[in-house]
GROMACS .gro file of C-alpha atoms in nm:
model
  206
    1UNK     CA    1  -1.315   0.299  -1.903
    2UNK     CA    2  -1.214   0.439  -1.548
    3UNK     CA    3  -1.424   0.428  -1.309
    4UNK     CA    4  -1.438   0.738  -1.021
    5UNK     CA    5  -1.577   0.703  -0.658
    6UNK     CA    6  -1.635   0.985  -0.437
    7UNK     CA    7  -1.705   0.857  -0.099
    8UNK     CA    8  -1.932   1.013   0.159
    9UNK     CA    9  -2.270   0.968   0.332
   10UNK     CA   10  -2.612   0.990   0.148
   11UNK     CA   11  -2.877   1.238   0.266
   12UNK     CA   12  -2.945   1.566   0.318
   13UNK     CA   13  -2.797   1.579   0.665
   14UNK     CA   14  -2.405   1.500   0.559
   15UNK     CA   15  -2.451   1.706   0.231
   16UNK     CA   16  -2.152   1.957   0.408
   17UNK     CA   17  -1.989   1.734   0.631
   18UNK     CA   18  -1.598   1.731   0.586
   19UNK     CA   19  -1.646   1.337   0.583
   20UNK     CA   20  -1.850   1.412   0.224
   21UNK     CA   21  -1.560   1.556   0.008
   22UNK     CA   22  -1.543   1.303  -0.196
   23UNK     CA   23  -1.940   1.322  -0.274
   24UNK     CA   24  -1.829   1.739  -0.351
   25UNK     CA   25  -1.528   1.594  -0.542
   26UNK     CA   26  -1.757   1.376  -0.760
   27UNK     CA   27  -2.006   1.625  -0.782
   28UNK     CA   28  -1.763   1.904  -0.936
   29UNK     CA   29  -1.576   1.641  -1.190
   30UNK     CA   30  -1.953   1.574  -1.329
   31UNK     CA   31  -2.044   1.943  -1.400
   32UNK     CA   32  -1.710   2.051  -1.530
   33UNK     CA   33  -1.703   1.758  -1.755
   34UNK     CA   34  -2.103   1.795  -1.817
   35UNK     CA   35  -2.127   1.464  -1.745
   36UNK     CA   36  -2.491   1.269  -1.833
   37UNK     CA   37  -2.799   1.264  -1.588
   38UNK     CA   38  -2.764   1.097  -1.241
   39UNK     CA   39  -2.918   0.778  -1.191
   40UNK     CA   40  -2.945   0.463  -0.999
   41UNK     CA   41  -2.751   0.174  -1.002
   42UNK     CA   42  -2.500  -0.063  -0.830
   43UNK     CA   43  -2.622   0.023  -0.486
   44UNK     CA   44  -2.454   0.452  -0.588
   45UNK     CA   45  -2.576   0.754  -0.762
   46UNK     CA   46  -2.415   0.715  -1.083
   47UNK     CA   47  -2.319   0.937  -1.404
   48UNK     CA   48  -2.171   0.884  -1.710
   49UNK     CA   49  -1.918   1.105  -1.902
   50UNK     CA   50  -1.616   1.140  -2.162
   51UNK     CA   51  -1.323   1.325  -2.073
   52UNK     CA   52  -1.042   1.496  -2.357
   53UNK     CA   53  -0.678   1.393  -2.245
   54UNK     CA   54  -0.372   1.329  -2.439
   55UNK     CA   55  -0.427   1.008  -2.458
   56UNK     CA   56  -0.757   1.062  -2.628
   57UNK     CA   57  -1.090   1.073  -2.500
   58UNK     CA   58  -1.135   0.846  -2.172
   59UNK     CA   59  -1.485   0.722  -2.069
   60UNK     CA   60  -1.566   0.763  -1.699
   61UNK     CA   61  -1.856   0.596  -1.486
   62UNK     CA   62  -1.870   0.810  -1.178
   63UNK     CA   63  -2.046   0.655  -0.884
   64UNK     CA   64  -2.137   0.811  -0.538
   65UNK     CA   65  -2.205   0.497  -0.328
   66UNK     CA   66  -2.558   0.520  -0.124
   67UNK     CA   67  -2.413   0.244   0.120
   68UNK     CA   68  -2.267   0.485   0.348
   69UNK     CA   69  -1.936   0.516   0.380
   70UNK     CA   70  -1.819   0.223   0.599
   71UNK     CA   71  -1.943  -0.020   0.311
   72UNK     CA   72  -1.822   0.215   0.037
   73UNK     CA   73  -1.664  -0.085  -0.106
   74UNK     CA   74  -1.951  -0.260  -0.161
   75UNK     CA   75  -2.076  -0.040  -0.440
   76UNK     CA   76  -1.744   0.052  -0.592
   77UNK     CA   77  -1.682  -0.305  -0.601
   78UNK     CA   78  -2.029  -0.429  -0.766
   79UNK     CA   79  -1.934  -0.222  -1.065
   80UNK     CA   80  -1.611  -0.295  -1.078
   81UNK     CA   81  -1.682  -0.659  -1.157
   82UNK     CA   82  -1.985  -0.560  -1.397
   83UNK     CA   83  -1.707  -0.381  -1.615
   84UNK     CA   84  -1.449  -0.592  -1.528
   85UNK     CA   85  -1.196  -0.316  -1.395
   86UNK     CA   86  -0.903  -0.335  -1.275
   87UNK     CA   87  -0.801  -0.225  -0.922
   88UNK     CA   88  -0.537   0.033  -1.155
   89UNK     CA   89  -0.846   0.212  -1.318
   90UNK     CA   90  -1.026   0.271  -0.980
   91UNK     CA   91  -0.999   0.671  -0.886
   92UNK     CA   92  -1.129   0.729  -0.506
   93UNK     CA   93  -1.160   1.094  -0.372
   94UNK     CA   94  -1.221   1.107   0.018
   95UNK     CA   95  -1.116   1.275   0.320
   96UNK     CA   96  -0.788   1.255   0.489
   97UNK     CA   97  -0.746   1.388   0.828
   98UNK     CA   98  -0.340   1.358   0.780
   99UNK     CA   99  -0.312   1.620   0.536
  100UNK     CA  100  -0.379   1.978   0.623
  101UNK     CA  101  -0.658   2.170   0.477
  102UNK     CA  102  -0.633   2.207   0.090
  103UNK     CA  103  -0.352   2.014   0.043
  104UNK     CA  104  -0.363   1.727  -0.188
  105UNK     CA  105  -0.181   1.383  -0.251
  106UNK     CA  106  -0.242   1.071  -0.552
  107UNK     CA  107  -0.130   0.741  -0.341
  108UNK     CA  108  -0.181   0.395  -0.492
  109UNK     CA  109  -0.167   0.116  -0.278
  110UNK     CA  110  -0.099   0.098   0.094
  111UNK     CA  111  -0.362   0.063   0.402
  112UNK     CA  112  -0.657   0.232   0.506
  113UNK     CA  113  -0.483   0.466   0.770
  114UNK     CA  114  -0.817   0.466   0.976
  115UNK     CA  115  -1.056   0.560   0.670
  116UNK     CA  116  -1.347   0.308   0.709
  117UNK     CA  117  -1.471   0.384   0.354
  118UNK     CA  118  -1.119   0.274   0.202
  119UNK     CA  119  -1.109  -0.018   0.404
  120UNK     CA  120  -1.423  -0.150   0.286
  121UNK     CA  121  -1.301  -0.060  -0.046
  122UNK     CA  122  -0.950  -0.263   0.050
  123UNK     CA  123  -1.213  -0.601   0.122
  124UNK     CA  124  -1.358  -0.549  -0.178
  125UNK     CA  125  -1.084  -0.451  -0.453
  126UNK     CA  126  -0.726  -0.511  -0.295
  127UNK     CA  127  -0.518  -0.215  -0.231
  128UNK     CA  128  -0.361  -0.133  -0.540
  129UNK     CA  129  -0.675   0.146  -0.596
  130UNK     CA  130  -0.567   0.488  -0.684
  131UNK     CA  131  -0.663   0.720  -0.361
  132UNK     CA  132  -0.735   1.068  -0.458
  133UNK     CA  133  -0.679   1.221  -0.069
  134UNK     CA  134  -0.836   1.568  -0.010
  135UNK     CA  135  -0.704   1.722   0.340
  136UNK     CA  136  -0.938   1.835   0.568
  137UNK     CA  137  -0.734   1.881   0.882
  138UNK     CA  138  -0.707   1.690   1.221
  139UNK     CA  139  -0.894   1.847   1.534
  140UNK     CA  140  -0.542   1.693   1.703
  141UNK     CA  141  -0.723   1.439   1.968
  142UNK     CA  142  -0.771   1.088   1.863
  143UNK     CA  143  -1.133   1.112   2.065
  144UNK     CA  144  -1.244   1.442   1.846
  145UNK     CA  145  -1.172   1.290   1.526
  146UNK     CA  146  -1.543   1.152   1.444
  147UNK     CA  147  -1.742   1.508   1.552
  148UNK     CA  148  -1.454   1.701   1.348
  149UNK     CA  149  -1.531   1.442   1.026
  150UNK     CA  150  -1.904   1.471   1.072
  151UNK     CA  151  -1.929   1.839   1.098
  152UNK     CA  152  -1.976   2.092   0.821
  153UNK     CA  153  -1.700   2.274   0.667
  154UNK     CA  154  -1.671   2.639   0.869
  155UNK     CA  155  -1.774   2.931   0.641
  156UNK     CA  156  -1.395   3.070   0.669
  157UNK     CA  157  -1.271   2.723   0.494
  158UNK     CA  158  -1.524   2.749   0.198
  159UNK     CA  159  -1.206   2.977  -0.049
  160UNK     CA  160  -0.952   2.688  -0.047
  161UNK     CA  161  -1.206   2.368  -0.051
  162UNK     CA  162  -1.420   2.591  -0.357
  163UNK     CA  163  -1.053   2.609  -0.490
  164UNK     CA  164  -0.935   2.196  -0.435
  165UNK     CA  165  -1.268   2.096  -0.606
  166UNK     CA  166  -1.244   2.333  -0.898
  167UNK     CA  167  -0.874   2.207  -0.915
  168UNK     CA  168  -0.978   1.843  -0.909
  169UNK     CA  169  -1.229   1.876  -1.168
  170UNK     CA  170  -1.016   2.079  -1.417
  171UNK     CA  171  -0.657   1.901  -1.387
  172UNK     CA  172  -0.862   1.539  -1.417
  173UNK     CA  173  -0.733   1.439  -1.804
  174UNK     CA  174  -0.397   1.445  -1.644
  175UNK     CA  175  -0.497   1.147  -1.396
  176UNK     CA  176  -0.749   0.979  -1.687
  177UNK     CA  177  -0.420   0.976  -1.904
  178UNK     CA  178  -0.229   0.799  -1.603
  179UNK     CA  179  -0.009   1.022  -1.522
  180UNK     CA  180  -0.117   1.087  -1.122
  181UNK     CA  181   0.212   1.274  -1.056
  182UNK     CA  182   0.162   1.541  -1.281
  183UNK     CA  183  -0.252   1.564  -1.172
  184UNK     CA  184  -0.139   1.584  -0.839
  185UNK     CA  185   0.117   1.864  -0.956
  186UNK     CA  186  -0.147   2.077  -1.104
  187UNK     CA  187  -0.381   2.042  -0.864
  188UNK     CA  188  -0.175   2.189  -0.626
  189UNK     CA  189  -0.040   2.462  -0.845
  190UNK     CA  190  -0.439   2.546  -0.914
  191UNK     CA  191  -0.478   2.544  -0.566
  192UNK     CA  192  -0.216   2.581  -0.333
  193UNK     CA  193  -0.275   2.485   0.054
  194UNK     CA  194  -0.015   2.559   0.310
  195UNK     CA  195   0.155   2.229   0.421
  196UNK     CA  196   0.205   2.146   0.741
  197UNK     CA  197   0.104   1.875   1.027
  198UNK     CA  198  -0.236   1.889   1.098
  199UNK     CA  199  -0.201   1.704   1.442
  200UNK     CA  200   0.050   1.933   1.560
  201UNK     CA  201  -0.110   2.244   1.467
  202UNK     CA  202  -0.455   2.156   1.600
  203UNK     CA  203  -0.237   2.098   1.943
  204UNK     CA  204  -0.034   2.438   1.916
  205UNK     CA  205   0.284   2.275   1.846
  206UNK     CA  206   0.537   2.402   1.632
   0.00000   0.00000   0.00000
């Protein structure tokens, strides 16, 4: 079994933050796969599905931790010990201010480059998680990073995020079956995202 986390914050009042991708992420993956009912357990909203790859069918425990995303790991890791899994069969969807809007990268391993919800998940699991990182965009200044993370998605960025999560749901056998390189591959080719550097756009530099 595999287990996917989509980090975020609970409640009504994140539901559209930027910082809550990973909660849309989850979300998407669950319908598309009709995943079963939600329910509650280790400290996360959790649902239960099977998912066709070439490998054969894979058996996924989606969580959406209720901890809030600094203690992410928390949850992730409760379950991870129930089911014994290893840090190799751990999926994570969340925010990345690094990447520009729409793009889309598979990284295992590594630090938390300033993501509080992976670094909880770091304390909990180790690094060697798989990181599913959804660009959002940087607002360029180190000091407007936390309003631009807890602020909704704009109206005019709903097309490419409608088109990431669709993509992320519907490429998913490929990263069930292992293969991250080729998920990330389609889920770009599903849809694409202009690359560039966030920081330096959001500061008008070429």
């Amino acid at each position: 079994m595999i287990i996917i986390a989509g980090l975020g914050n609970p409640g009504a009042k994140y539901e559209k933050h930027r910082h809550n991708i990973g909660f849309m992420a989850a979300d998407r993956i669950a319908d598309r796969w009709r995943f079963g009912p939600e329910r509650a357990k280790f400290q996360s909203v959790i649902r239960e599905g099977e998912v066709p790859t070439s490998a054969g069918p894979i058996r996924v425990l989606l969580l959406k931790p209720q901890t809030y995303m600094n203690e992410s790991g928390r949850a992730v890791g409760e379950a991870a010990r129930f089911y014994k899994t290893p840090p190799g069969q751990i999926i994570v969807f969340h925010d990345e201010i690094d990447l520009a809007p729409g793009r889309f990268r598979m990284k295992t391993g590594g630090g938390a480059a300033g993501q509080n919800g992976v670094r909880s998940l770091i304390s909990q699991l180790g690094p060697d998680f798989r990181r599913a990182r959804m660009g959002i965009g940087h607002p360029g200044e180190k000091h407007l990073v936390q309003s631009h993370v807890l602020s909704d998605f704009h109206k005019a960025e709903q097309p490419w995020l409608e088109a990431l999560l669709d993509a992320c749901a519907d490429a998913l056998p490929f990263a069930l079956a292992g293969d991250d390189d080729r998920y990330q591959a389609e889920v770009l080719r599903l849809a694409p995202a202009p690359k560039f550097s966030p920081r330096q756009a959001a500061r008008g530099e070429d």
